[in-house]
XYZ file of C-alpha atoms in Angstrom:
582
model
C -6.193 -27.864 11.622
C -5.919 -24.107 10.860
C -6.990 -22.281 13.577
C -10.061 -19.574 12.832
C -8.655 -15.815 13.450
C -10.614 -13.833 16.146
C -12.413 -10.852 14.629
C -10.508 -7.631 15.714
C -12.546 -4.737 17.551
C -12.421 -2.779 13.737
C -14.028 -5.138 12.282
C -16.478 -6.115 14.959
C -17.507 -1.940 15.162
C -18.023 -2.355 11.407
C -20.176 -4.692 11.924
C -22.473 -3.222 14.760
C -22.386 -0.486 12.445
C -23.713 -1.536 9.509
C -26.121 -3.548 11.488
C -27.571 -0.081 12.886
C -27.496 1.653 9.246
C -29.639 -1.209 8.231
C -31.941 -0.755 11.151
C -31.968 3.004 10.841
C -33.192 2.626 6.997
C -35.667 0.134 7.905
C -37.678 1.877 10.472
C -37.389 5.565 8.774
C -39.026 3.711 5.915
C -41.252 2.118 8.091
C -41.954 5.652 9.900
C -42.131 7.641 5.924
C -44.789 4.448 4.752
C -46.759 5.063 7.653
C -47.124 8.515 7.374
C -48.484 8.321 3.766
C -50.343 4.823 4.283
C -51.696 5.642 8.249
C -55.395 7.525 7.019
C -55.214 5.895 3.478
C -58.259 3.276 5.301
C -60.632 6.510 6.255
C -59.846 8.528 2.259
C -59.845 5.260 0.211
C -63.913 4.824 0.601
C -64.959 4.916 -3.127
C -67.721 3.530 -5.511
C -67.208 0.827 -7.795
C -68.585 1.346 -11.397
C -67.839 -2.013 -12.929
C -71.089 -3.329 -13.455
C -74.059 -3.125 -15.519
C -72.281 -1.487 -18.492
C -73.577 -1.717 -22.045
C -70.314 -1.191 -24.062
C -70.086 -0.534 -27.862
C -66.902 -1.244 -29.650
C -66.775 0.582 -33.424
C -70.071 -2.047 -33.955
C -70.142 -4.606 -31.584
C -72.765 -4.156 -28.693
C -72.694 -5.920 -25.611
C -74.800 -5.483 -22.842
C -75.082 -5.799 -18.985
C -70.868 -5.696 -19.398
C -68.594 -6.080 -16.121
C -65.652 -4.510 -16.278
C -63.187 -7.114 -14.187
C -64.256 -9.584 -16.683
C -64.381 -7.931 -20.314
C -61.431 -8.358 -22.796
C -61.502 -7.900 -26.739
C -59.141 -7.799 -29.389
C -56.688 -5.217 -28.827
C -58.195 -1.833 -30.427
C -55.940 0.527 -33.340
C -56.275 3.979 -34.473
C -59.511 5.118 -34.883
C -61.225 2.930 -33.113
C -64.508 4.450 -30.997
C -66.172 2.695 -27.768
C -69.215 3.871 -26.366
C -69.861 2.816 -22.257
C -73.316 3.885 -20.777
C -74.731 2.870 -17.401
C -76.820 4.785 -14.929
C -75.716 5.349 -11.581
C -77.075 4.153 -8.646
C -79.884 6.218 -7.143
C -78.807 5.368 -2.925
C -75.380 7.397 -3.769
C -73.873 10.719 -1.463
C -73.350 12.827 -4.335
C -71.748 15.806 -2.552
C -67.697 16.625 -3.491
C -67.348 13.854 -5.814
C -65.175 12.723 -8.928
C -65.109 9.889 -11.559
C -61.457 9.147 -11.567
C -60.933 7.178 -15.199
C -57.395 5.377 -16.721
C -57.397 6.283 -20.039
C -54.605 4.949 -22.548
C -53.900 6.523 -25.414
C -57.441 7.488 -26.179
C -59.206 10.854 -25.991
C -62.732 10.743 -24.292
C -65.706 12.742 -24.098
C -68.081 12.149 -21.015
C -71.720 12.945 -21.304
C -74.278 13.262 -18.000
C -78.015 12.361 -19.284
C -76.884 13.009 -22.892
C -75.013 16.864 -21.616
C -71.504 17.209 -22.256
C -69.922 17.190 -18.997
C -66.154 16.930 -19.648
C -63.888 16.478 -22.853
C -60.297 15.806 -23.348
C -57.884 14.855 -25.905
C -59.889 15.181 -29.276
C -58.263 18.289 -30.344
C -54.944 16.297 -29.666
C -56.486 13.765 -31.905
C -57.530 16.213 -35.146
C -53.508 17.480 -35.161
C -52.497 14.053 -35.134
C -50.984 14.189 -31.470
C -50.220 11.936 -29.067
C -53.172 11.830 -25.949
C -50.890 10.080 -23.627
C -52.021 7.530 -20.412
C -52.870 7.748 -17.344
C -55.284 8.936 -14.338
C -58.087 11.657 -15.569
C -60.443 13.140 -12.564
C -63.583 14.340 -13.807
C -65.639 16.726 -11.520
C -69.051 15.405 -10.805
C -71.846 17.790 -10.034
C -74.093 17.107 -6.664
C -76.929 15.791 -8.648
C -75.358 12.606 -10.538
C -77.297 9.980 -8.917
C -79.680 8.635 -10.897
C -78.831 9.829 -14.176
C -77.222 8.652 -17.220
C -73.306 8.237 -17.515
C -72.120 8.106 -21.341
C -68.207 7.819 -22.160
C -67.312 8.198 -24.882
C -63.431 6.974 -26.329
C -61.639 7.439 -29.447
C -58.359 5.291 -29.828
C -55.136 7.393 -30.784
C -52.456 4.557 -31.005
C -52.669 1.317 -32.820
C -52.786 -1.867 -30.265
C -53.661 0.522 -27.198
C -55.532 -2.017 -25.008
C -57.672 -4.725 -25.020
C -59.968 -4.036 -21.393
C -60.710 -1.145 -19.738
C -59.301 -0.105 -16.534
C -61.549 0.176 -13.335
C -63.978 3.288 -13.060
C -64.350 4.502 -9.808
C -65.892 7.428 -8.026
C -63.765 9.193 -5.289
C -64.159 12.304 -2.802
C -62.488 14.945 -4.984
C -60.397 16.071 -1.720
C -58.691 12.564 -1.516
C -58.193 11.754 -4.911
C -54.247 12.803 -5.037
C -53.764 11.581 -1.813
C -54.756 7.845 -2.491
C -53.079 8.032 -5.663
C -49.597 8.642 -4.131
C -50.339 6.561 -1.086
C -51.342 3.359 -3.954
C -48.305 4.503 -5.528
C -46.011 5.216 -2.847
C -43.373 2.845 -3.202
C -42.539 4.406 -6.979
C -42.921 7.799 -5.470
C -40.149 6.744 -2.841
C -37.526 5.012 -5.242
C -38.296 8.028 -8.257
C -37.489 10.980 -6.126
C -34.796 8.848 -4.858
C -33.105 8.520 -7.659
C -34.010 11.547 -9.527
C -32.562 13.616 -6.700
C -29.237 11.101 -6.075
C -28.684 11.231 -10.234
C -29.136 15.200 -10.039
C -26.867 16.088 -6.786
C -23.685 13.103 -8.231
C -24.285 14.554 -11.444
C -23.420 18.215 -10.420
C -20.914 16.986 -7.826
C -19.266 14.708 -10.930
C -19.235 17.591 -13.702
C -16.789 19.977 -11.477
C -14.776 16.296 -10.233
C -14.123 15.621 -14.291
C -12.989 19.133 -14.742
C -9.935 17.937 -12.877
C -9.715 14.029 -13.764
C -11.833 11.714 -16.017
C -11.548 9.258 -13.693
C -15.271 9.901 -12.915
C -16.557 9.637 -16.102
C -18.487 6.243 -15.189
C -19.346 7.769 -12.152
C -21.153 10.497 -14.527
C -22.686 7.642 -16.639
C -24.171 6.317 -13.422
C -26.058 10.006 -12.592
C -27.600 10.170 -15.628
C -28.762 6.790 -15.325
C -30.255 7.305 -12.259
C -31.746 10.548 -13.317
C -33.474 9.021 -16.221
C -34.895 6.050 -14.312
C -36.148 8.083 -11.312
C -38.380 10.437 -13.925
C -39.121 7.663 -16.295
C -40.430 6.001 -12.568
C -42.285 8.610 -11.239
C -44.274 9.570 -15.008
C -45.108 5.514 -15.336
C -47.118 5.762 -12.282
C -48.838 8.572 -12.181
C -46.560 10.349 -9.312
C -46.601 13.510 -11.439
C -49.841 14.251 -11.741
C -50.107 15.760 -8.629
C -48.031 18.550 -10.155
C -51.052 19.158 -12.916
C -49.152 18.403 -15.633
C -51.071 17.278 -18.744
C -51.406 13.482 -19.561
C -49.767 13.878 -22.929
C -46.744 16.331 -21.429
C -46.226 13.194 -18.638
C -45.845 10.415 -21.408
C -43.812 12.529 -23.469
C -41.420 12.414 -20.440
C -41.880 8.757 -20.247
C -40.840 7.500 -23.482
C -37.717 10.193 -23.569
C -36.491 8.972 -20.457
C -36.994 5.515 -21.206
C -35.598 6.087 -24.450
C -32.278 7.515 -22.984
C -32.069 4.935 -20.102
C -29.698 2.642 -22.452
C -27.220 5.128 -23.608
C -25.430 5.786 -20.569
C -25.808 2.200 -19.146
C -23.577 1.134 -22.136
C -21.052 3.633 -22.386
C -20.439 2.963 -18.469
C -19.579 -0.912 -19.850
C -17.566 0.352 -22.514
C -14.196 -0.298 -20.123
C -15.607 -4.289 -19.453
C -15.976 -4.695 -22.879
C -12.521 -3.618 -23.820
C -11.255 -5.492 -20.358
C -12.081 -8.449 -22.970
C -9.298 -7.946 -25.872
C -12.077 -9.380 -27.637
C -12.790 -7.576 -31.341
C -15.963 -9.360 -32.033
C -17.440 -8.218 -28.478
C -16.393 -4.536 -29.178
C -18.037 -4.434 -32.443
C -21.376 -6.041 -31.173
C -20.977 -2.881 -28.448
C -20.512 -0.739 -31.044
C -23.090 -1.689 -32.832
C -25.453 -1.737 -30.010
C -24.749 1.680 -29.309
C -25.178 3.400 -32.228
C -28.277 2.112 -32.711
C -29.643 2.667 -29.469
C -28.357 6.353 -30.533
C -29.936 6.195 -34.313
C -33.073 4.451 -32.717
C -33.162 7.134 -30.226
C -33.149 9.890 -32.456
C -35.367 8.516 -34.989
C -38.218 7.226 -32.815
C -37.882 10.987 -31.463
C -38.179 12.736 -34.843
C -40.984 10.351 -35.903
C -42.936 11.993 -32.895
C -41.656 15.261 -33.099
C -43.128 15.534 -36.783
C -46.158 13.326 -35.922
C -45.389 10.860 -38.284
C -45.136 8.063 -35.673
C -45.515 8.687 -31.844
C -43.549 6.936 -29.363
C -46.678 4.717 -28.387
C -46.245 3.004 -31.505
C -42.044 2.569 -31.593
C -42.307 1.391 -28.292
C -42.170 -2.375 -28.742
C -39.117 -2.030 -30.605
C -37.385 0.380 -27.817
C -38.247 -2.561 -25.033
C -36.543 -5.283 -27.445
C -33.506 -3.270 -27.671
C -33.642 -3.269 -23.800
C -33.856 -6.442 -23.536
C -31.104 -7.088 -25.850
C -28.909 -4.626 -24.194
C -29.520 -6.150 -20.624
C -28.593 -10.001 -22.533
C -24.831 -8.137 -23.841
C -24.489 -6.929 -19.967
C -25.147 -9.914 -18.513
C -22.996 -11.841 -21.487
C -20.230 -9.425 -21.051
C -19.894 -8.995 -16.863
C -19.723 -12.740 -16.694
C -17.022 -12.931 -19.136
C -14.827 -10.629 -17.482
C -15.768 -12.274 -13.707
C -13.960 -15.433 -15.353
C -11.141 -13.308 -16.367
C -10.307 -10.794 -13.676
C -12.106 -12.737 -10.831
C -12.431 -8.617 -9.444
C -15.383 -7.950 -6.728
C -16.584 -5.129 -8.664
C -17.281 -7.095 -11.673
C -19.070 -9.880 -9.632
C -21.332 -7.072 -8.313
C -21.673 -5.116 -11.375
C -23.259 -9.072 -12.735
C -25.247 -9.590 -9.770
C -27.023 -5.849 -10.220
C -27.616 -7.016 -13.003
C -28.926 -10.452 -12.934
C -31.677 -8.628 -10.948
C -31.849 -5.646 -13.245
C -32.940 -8.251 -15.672
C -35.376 -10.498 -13.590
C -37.254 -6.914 -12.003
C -37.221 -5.407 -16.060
C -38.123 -8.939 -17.372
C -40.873 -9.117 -14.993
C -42.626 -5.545 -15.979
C -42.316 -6.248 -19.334
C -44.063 -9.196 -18.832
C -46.962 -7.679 -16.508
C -46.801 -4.453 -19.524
C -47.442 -7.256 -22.272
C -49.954 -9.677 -20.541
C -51.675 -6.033 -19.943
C -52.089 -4.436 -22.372
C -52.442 -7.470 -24.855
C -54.259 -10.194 -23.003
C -56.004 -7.310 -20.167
C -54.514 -9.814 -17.711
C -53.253 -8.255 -14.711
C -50.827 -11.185 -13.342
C -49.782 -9.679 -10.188
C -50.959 -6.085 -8.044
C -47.549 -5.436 -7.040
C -45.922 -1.972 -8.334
C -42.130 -0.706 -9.151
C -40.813 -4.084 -9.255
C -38.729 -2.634 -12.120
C -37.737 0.610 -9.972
C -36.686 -1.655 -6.780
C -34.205 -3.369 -9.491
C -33.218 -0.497 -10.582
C -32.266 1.064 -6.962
C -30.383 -2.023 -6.158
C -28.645 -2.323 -9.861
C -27.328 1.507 -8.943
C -26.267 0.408 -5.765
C -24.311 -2.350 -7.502
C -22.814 0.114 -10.032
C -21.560 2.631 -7.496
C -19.902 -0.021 -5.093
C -18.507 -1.569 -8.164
C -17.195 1.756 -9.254
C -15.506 2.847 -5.873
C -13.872 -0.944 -5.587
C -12.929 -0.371 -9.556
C -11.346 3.227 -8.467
C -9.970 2.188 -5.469
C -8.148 -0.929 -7.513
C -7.088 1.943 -10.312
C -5.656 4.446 -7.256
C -3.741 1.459 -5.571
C -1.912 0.533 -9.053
C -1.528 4.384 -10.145
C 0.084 4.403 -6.589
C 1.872 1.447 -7.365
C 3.573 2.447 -10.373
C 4.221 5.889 -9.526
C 5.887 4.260 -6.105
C 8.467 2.210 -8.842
C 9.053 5.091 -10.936
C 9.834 7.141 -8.372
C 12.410 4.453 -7.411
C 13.672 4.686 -10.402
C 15.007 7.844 -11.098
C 15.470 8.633 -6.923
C 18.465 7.976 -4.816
C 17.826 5.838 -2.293
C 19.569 7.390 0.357
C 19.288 10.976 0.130
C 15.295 11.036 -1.441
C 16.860 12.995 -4.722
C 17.682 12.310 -8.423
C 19.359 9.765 -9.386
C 21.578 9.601 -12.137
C 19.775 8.013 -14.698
C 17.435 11.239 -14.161
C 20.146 13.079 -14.700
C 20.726 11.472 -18.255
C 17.348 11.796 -19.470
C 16.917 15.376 -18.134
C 20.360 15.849 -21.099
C 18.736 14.356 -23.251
C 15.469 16.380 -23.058
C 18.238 19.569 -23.009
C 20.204 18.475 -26.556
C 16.531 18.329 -27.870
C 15.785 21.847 -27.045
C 16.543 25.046 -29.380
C 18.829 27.623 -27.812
C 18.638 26.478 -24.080
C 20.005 28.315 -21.552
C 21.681 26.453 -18.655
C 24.683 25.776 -16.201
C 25.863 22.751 -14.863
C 27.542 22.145 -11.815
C 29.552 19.368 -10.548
C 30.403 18.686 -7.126
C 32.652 15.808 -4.911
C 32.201 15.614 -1.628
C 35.604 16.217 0.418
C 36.869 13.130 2.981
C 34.150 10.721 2.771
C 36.413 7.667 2.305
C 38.135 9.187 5.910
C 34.873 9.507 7.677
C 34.176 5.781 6.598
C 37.557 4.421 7.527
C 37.414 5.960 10.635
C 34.016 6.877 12.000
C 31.986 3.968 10.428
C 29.572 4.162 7.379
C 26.751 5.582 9.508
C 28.594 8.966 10.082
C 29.446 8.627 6.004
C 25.955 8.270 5.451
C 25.303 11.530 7.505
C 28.228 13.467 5.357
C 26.260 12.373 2.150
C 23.143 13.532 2.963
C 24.304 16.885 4.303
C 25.848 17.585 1.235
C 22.529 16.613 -0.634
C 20.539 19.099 1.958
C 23.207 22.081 0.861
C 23.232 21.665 -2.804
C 19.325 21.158 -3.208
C 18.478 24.503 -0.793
C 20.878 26.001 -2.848
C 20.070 24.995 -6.628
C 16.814 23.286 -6.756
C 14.762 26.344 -7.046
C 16.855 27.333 -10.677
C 16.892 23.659 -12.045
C 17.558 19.693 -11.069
C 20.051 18.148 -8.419
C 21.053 14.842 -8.336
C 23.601 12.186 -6.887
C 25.540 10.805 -9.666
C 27.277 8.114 -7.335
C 29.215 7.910 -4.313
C 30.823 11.151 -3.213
C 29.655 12.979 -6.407
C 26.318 15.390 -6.909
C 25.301 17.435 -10.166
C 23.058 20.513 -10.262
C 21.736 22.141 -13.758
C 19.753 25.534 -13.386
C 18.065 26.658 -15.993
C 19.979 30.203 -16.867
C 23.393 31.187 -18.016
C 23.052 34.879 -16.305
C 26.469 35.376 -14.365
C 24.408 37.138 -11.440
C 22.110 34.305 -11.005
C 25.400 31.682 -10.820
C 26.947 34.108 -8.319
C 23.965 34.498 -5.928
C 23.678 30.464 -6.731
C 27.177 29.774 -5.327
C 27.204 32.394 -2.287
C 24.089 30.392 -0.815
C 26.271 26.935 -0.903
C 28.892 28.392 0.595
C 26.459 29.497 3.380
C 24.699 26.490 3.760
C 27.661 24.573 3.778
C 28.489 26.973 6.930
C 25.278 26.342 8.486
C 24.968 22.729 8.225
C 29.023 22.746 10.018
C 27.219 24.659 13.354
C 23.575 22.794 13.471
C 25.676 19.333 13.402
C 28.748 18.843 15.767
C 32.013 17.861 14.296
C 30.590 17.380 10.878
C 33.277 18.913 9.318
C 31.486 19.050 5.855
C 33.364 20.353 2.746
C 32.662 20.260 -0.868
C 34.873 20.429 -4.203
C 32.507 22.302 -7.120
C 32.852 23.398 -10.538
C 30.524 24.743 -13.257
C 29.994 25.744 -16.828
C 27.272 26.742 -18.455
C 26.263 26.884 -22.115
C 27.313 30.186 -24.690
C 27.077 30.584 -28.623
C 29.970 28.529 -29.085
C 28.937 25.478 -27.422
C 25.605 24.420 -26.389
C 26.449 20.445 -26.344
C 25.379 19.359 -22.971
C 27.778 16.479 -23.002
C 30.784 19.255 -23.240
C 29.321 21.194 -20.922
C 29.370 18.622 -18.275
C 32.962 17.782 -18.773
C 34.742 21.144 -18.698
C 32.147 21.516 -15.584
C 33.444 18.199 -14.045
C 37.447 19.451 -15.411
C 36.638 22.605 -13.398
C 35.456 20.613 -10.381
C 38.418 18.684 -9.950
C 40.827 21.262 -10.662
C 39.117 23.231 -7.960
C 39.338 19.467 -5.661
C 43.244 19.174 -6.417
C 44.016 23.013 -5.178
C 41.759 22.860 -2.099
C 44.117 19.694 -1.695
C 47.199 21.536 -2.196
C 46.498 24.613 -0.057
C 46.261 21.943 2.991
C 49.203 20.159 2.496
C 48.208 17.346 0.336
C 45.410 16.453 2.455
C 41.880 17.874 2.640
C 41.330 19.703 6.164
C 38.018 19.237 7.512
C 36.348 22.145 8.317
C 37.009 23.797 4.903
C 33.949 25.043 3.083
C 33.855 24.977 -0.712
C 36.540 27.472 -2.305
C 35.076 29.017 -5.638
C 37.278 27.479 -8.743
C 40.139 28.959 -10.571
């Protein structure tokens, strides 16, 4: 039986540390909630107005109406309801508001029969979208008793079918309980608004360099849009004073985007697939979440159709991009079997189940006026943990990417690199004369050198001392012509060295630092007794054929080998440097 292997102390650390990260979010969330939620028992006190309501719709009177309980068909364009109840006489009336959620409907509200507030109706005569959401309306000290009269026009076709509580609040605490109700969107929006903004910036200067990030970049802006589109859907913004209309407008443009980048980050899995028919669908997915886009948007702009109306048909594009996603990570999990597609699918698997569910709660809403559940950013919890997916699955995608970049630039490098002295090889050296026949009026000299005795030194001091020779010689000739051009060991005992210029000064001032680093290299290592044959030639009007170049070079070099042989008696003297050729 295999025997289990003991966790090292790494990975046990690892461990205790991700186990205190964990901890460490959970109780600074715990400490943040409290802070908001910790007085939100004294401030919430407020008055109920969901009785006794006698409620008009275009015709239809009904009397005595309760709020929790009333549904109707779902109202269009045009559409007017009339609510009037009294209030209750027993009430504090001091610092009050009547805090109403209106939906795409402008309203007037009338105190015994006097105007007391109005918005939205000049929206309505310029054919302008109202927008949704909270609207405080300042109540004077002497309400009780007296007549309350709303009055709503409908601006959107299929706006609602019930009418949202009506409640009376102290005017001091009505922002307060409306981020503390809404605190868990006001967490995950500025979350992600600020992570998309700060990776975005950070990305934009990393893609200036490599666009390696560009998925990275895709993930930003999908963050961005989700943490506004967040924070507008609940009401988080109106703290800020921002009109209704100017926060629904934001809405529906960040919603709107929300697909584009999403899909252009799977644009890499799709192709991962070497599947035609799954690249068109993406194709065709994308441009018309791009044509939708920009049509829904200059419907609105013109006020020929606001984005209330198109939005049915934005959501089922959603929907059917989150079915591709889904359809298209689990493809590529049965293919690659990589952990960054398994967690790209699981993101979202509950992408789908958080957006699924909102859509459903939207629907049931604002159809049926069934509220199915009180629980808030279900879609925006998703979302957080669907980014979190996306940018583990990108750093194990780009760590994957660096290791086989490294990979393959670790076999090129082997090769075109000798493997004993770290320099060119010489099939380097043959495509560096190729690239140089290509070239129009090149200017260049080429040097050959053979190293003097090695065959000696591995007769009689043993290939390890030969190995030595070899790479001293390397050390000389690079110092000495690297900085002009290319060196490189075409085999054995012999080296070649092409610098880039013809200029007789430069070859001169070339040569005399050999022959001093061949002097050099003879005092730093005892007995080394290094010595190198050399010839060159370089290129002139007459002949610029590499090829020729590099045999009169490697004529001169041996010419030059055979007289440093003769002027010691037939055999090569150790000690000798290089002697310039005839």
């Amino acid at each position: 039986m295999k025997k289990l292997k003991k966790p090292t102390r790494k990975t046990v650390l690892k461990a205790l540390f991700i186990i205190y990260a964990l901890f460490s979010v959970f109780f600074t969330m715990r400490f943040i909630d409290g802070m908001f939620s910790s007085e939100y028992a004294a401030i919430s006190h407020y008055l109920t107005l969901n009785d006794a309501w006698d409620v008009t719709i275009n015709n239809d009177t009904r009397q005595n109406v309760s709020l929790d309980a009333f549904r109707f068909a779902p109202v269009n364009k045009g559409d007017t309801i009339i609510m009037e109840r009294t209030f209750p006489a027993d009430t504090d009336c001091t610092g009050h508001a009547l805090v109403l959620q209106i939906k795409q409907a402008a309203v007037t509200v009338f105190l015994d029969g006097e105007q007391l507030y109005q918005y939205g109706w000049d929206r309505i005569e310029r054919n302008k979208t109202v927008g949704s959401g909270y609207l405080p309306v300042d109540l004077p000290d002497d309400y009780a008793s007296k007549t309350l009269t709303l009055q709503f026009t409908v601006a959107e076709d299929q706006a609602f079918s019930h009418i949202e509580p009506i409640c009376i609040y102290e005017w001091k605490n009505i922002y307060r309980i409306i981020l503390t109700e809404n605190r868990i969107p006001l967490f995950l929006g500025c979350f992600l608004t600020i992570f998309g903004l700060v990776t975005c910036c950070i990305t934009l200067i990393a893609m200036l360099y490599s666009t390696k990030f560009t998925r990275i970049l895709c993930v930003s802006l999908f963050s961005i849009c989700i943490g506004l589109w967040t924070l507008c859907y609940y009401n988080v913004l109106l703290v800020f004073s921002m009109p209704l209309y100017t926060i629904s407008l934001l809405e529906y443009l960040t919603l709107y985007l929300t697909p584009i980048p999403l899909v252009i980050y799977m644009r890499e899995d799709v192709l991962a697939l070497k599947r035609p028919f799954m690249y068109t669908i993406y194709k065709v997915l994308l441009t018309v979440q791009i044509l939708a886009t920009s049509v829904f948007f200059g419907l609105h702009t013109v006020d020929l159709v606001h984005c209330a109306a198109t939005l049915k048909y934005m959501q089922m594009l959603i929907l059917c991009h989150l079915i591709y996603s889904v359809i298209v990570e689990s493809m590529n999990l049965r293919i690659s079997k990589q952990p960054g597609h398994r967690l790209f699918l699981i993101g979202m698997l509950v992408l789908s189940v958080c957006v699924g569910y909102d859509l459903v709660f939207y629907y049931f809403n604002r159809y049926l006026g069934v509220a199915i559940s009180s629980t808030k950013g279900i879609a925006s919890v998703g979302l957080v943990i669907f980014i979190a997916m996306l940018l583990i699955s990108f750093y194990l995608d780009l760590t994957e990417k660096m290791m086989q970049e490294t990979e393959r630039n670790f076999l090129i490098k082997s090769a075109y690199t000798d493997e004993l002295t770290q320099i060119h090889n010489r099939r380097y050296c043959m495509e560096y004369m190729t690239r140089i026949k290509e070239m129009e009026d090149p200017d260049y000299t080429v040097f050959c050198f053979d190293l003097n005795n090695l065959k000696t030194t591995n007769d009689t001091l043993g290939h390890a001392r030969g190995d030595v020779l070899i790479k001293s010689a390397a050390e000389v000739i690079v110092d000495a012509f690297e900085p002009h051009g290319i060196v490189a060991r075409m085999g054995g005992d012999e080296f070649i060295a092409i610098a880039e210029t013809n200029n007789s000064e430069k070859i001169s001032t070339m040569i005399g630092e050999f022959q001093k680093n061949i002097l050099q290299k003879n005092e730093e290592i005892p007995d080394l007794h290094l010595s190198i044959a050399f010839g060159y030639a370089s290129c002139s009007p007459k002949e610029y054929n590499i090829e020729k170049i590099y045999q009169i070079a490697d004529d001169l070099m041996y010419e030059n080998k055979q007289q440093m042989k003769k002027a010691n008696g037939g055999t090569l003297t150790r000690g000798k440097a290089a002697n310039s050729p005839a």
